[in-house]
PDB file of C-alpha atoms in Angstrom:
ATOM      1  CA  UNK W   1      28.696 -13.958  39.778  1.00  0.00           C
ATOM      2  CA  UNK W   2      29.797 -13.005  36.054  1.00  0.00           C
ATOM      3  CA  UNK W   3      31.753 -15.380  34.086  1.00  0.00           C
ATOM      4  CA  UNK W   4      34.109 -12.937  32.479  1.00  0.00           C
ATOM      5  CA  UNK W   5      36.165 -13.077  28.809  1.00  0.00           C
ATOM      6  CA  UNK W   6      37.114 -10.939  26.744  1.00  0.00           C
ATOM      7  CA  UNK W   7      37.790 -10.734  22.960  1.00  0.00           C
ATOM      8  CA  UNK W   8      40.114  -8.390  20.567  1.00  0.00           C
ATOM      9  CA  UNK W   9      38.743  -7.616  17.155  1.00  0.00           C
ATOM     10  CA  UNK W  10      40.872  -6.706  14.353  1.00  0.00           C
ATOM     11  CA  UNK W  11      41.724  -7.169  10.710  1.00  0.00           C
ATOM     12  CA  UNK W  12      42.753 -10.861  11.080  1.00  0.00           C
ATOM     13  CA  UNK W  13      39.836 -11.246  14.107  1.00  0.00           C
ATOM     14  CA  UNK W  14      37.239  -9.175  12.744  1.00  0.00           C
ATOM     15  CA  UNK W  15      33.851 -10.213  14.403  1.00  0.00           C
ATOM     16  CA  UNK W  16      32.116  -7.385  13.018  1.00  0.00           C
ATOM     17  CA  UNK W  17      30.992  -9.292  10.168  1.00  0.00           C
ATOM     18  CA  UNK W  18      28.790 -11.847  12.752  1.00  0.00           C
ATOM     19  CA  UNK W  19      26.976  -8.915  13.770  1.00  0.00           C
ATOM     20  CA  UNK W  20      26.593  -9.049  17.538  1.00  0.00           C
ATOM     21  CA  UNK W  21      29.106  -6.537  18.326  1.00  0.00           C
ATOM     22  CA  UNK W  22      27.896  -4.232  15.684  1.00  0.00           C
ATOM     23  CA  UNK W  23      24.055  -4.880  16.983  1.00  0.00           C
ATOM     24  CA  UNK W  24      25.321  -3.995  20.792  1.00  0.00           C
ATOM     25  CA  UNK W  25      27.484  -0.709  19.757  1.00  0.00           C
ATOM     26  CA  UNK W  26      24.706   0.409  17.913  1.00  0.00           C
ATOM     27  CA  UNK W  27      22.177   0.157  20.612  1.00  0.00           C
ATOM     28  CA  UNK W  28      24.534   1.387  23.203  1.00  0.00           C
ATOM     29  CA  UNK W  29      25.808   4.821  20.955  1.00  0.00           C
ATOM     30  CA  UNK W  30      22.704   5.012  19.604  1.00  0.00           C
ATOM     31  CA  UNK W  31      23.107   5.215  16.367  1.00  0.00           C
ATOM     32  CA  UNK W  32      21.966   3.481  12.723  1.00  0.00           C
ATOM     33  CA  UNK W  33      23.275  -0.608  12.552  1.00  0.00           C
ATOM     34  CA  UNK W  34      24.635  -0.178   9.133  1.00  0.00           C
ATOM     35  CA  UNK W  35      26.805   3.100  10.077  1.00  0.00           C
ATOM     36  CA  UNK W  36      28.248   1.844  12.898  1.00  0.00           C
ATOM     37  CA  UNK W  37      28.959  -1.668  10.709  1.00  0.00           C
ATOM     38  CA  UNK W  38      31.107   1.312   8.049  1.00  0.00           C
ATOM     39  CA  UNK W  39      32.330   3.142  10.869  1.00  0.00           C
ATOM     40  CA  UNK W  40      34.392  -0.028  12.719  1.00  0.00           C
ATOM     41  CA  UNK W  41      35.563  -1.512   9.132  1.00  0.00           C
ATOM     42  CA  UNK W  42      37.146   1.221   8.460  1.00  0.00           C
ATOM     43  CA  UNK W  43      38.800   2.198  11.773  1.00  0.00           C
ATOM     44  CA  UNK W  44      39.593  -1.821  11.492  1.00  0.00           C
ATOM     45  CA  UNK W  45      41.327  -1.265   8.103  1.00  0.00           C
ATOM     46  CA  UNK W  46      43.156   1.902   9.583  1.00  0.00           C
ATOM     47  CA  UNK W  47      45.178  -0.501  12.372  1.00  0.00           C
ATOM     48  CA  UNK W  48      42.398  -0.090  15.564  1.00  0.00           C
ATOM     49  CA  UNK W  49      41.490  -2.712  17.272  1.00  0.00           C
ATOM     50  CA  UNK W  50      38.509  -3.007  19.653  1.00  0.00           C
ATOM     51  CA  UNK W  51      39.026  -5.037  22.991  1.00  0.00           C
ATOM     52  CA  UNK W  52      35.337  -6.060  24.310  1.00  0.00           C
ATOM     53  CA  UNK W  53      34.681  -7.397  27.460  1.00  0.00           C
ATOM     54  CA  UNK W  54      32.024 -10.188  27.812  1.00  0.00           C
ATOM     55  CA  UNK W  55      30.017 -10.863  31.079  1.00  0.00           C
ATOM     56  CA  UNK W  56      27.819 -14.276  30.733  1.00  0.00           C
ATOM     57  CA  UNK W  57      28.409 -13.823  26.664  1.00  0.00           C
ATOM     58  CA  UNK W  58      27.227 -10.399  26.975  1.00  0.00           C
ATOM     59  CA  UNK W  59      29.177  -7.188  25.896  1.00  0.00           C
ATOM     60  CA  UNK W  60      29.412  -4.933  28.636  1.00  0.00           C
ATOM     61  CA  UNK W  61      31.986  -2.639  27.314  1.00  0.00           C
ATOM     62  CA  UNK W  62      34.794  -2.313  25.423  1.00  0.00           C
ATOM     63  CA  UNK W  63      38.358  -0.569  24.611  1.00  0.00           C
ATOM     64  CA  UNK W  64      38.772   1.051  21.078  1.00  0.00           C
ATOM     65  CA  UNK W  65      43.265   1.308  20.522  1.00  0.00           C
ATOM     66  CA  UNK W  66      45.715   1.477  18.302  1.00  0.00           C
ATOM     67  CA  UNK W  67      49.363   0.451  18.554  1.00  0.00           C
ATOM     68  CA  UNK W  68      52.265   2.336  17.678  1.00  0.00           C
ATOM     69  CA  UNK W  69      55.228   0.092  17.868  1.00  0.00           C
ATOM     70  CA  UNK W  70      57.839   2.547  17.007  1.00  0.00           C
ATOM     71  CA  UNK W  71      56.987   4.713  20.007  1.00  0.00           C
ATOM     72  CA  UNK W  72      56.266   1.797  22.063  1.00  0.00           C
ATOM     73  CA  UNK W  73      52.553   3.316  22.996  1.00  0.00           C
ATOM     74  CA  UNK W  74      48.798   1.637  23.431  1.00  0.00           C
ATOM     75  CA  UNK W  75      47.293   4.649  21.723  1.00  0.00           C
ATOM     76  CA  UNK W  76      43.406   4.336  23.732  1.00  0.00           C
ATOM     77  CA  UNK W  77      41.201   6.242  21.765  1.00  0.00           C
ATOM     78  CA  UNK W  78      37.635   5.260  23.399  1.00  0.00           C
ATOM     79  CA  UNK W  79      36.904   3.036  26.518  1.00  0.00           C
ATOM     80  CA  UNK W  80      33.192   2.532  27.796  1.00  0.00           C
ATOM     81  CA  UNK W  81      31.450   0.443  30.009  1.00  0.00           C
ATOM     82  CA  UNK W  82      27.387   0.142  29.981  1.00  0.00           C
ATOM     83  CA  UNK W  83      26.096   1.980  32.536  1.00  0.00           C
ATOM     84  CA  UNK W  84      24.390  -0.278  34.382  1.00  0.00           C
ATOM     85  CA  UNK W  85      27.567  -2.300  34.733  1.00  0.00           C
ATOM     86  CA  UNK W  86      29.923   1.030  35.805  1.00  0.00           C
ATOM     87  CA  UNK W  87      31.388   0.735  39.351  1.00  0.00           C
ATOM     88  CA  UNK W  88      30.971  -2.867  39.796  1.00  0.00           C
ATOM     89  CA  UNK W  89      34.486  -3.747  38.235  1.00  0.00           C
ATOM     90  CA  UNK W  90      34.137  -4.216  34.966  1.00  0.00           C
ATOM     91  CA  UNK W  91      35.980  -1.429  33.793  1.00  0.00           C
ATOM     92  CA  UNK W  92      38.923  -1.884  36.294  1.00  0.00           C
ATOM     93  CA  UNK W  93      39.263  -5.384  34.496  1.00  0.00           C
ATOM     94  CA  UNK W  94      38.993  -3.730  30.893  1.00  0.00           C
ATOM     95  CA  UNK W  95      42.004  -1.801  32.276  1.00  0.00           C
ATOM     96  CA  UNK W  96      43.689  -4.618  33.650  1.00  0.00           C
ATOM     97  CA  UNK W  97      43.173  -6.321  30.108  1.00  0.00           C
ATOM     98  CA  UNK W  98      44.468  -3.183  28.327  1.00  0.00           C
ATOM     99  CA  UNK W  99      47.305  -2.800  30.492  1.00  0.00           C
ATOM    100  CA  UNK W 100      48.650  -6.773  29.608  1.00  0.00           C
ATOM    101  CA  UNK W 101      47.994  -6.305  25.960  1.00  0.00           C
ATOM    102  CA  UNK W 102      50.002  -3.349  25.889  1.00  0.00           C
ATOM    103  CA  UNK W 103      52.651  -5.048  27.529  1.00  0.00           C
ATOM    104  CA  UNK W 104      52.539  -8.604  25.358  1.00  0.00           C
ATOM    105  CA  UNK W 105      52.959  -5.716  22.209  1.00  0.00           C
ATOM    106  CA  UNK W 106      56.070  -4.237  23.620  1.00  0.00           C
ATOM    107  CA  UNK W 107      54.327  -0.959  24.836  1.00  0.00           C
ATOM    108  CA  UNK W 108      56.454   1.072  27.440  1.00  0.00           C
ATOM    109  CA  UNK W 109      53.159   3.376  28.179  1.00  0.00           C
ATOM    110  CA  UNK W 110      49.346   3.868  27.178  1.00  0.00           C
ATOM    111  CA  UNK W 111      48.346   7.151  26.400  1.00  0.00           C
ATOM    112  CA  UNK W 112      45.156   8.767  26.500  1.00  0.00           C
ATOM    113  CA  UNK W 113      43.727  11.539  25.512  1.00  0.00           C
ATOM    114  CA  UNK W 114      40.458  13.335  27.120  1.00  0.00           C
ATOM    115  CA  UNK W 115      37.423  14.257  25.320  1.00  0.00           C
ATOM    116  CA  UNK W 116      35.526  15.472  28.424  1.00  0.00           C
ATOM    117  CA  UNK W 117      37.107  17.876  31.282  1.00  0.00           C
ATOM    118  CA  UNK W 118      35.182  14.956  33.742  1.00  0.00           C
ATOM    119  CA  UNK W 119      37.316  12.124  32.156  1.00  0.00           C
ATOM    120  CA  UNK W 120      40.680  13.458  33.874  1.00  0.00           C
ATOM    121  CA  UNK W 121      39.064  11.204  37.094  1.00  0.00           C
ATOM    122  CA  UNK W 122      40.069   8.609  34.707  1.00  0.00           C
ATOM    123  CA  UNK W 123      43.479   8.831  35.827  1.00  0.00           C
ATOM    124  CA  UNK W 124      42.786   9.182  39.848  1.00  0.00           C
ATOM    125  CA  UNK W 125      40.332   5.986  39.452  1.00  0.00           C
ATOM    126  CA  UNK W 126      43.690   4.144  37.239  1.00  0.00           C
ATOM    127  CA  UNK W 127      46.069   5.132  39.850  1.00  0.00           C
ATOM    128  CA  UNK W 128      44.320   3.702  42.745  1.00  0.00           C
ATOM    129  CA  UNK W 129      43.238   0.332  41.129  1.00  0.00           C
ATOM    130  CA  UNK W 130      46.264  -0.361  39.183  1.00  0.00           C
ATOM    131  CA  UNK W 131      49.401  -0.678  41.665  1.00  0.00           C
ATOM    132  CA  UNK W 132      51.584  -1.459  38.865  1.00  0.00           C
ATOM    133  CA  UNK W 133      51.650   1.262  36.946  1.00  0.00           C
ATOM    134  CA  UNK W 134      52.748   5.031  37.543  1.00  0.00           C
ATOM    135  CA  UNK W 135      49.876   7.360  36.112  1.00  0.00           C
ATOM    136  CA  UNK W 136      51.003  11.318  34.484  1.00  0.00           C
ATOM    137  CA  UNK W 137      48.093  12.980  34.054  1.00  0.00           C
ATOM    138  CA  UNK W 138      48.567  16.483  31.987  1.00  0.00           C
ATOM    139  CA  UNK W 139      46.259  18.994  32.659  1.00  0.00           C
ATOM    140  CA  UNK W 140      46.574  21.870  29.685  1.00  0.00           C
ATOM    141  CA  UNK W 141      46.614  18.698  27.212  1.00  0.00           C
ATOM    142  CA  UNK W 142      43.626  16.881  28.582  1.00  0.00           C
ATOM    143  CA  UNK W 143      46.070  13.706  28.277  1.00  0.00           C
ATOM    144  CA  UNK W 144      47.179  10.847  30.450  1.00  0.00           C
ATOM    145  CA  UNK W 145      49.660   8.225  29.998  1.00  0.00           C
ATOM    146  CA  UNK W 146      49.771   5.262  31.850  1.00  0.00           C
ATOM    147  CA  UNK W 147      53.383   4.264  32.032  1.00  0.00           C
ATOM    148  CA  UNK W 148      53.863   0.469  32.741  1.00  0.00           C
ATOM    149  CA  UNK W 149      56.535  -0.658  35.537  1.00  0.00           C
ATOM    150  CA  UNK W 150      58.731  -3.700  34.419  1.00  0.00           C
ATOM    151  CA  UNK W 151      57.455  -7.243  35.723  1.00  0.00           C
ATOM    152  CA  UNK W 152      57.566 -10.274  33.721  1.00  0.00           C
ATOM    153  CA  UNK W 153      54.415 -10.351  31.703  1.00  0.00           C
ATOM    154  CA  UNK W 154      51.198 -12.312  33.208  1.00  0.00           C
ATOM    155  CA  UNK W 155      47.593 -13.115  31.741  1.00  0.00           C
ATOM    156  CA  UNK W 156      45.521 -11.148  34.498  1.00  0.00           C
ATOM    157  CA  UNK W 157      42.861 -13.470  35.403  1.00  0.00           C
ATOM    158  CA  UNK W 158      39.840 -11.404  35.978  1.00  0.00           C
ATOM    159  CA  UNK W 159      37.930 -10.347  39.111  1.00  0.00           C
ATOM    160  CA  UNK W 160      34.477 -11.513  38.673  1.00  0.00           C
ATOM    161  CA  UNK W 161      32.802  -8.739  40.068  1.00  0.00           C
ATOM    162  CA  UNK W 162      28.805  -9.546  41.908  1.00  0.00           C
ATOM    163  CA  UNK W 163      26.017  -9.404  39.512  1.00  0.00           C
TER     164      UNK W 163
END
């Protein structure tokens, strides 16, 4: 079994200084340490945050957003799990996780929107693990919002999926 946590990085938390996160994004995208390092400072400075979830201390994904508290929206611009961690549970919990955030900020709804035709199954996958939410999924937009049904607000304590 995984031990599970997760951690939010941001302007007042930002991590990306102590380098592990940085190291692990850049391996995972592929791409050159000190780019990556310039590319999260200044989403960071622009108001995202980055929500990564740890399994035994290591990242195994992670949730780049953005709040927008006059429209009450969890603005989810990238969400990815390593593959050799996908469709073990991970990313349901890194939805789960998403999902209370939003709702501790005030959020009525997350929205989404898709890069890839392929991601729409993003929505069907949402809809069947997350009972507690009502999923619209448009089409001609490529976008999905994730509307959250009112229930007082509770930490979700994660699944700890077989590893």
């Amino acid at each position: 079994e995984s031990e599970l946590r997760f951690e939010v990085v941001n302007e007042t938390q930002n991590r990306y200084g102590s380098n592990w996160v940085t190291d692990w994004l850049a391996d995972l995208l592929r791409q050159n340490r000190e780019k990556i390092y310039e590319d999260m400072q200044g989403r960071i400075k622009s108001g995202h945050e980055f929500l990564v979830l740890l399994a035994n201390d290591k990242p195994v994904g992670y949730s780049e957003f953005s709040v927008d508290p006059k429209k009450h929206e969890l603005f989810e611009h990238d969400f990815l799990v390593r593959p050799k961690f996908q469709k073990l549970g991970f990313g349901t919990n890194l939805l789960n996780r998403l999902v209370w955030l939003s709702r501790i900020r005030n959020c009525t709804h997350i929205r989404k929107v898709m890069q890839q035709p392929n991601e729409m199954a993003f929505a069907e996958r949402a809809q069947k693990k997350l009972p507690h939410v009502d999923i619209d999924a448009n089409l001609p937009k490529r976008e999905v919002i994730i509307r959250l049904r009112k229930y007082p607000v509770q930490k979700p304590r994660p699944k700890r999926p077989n590893r």
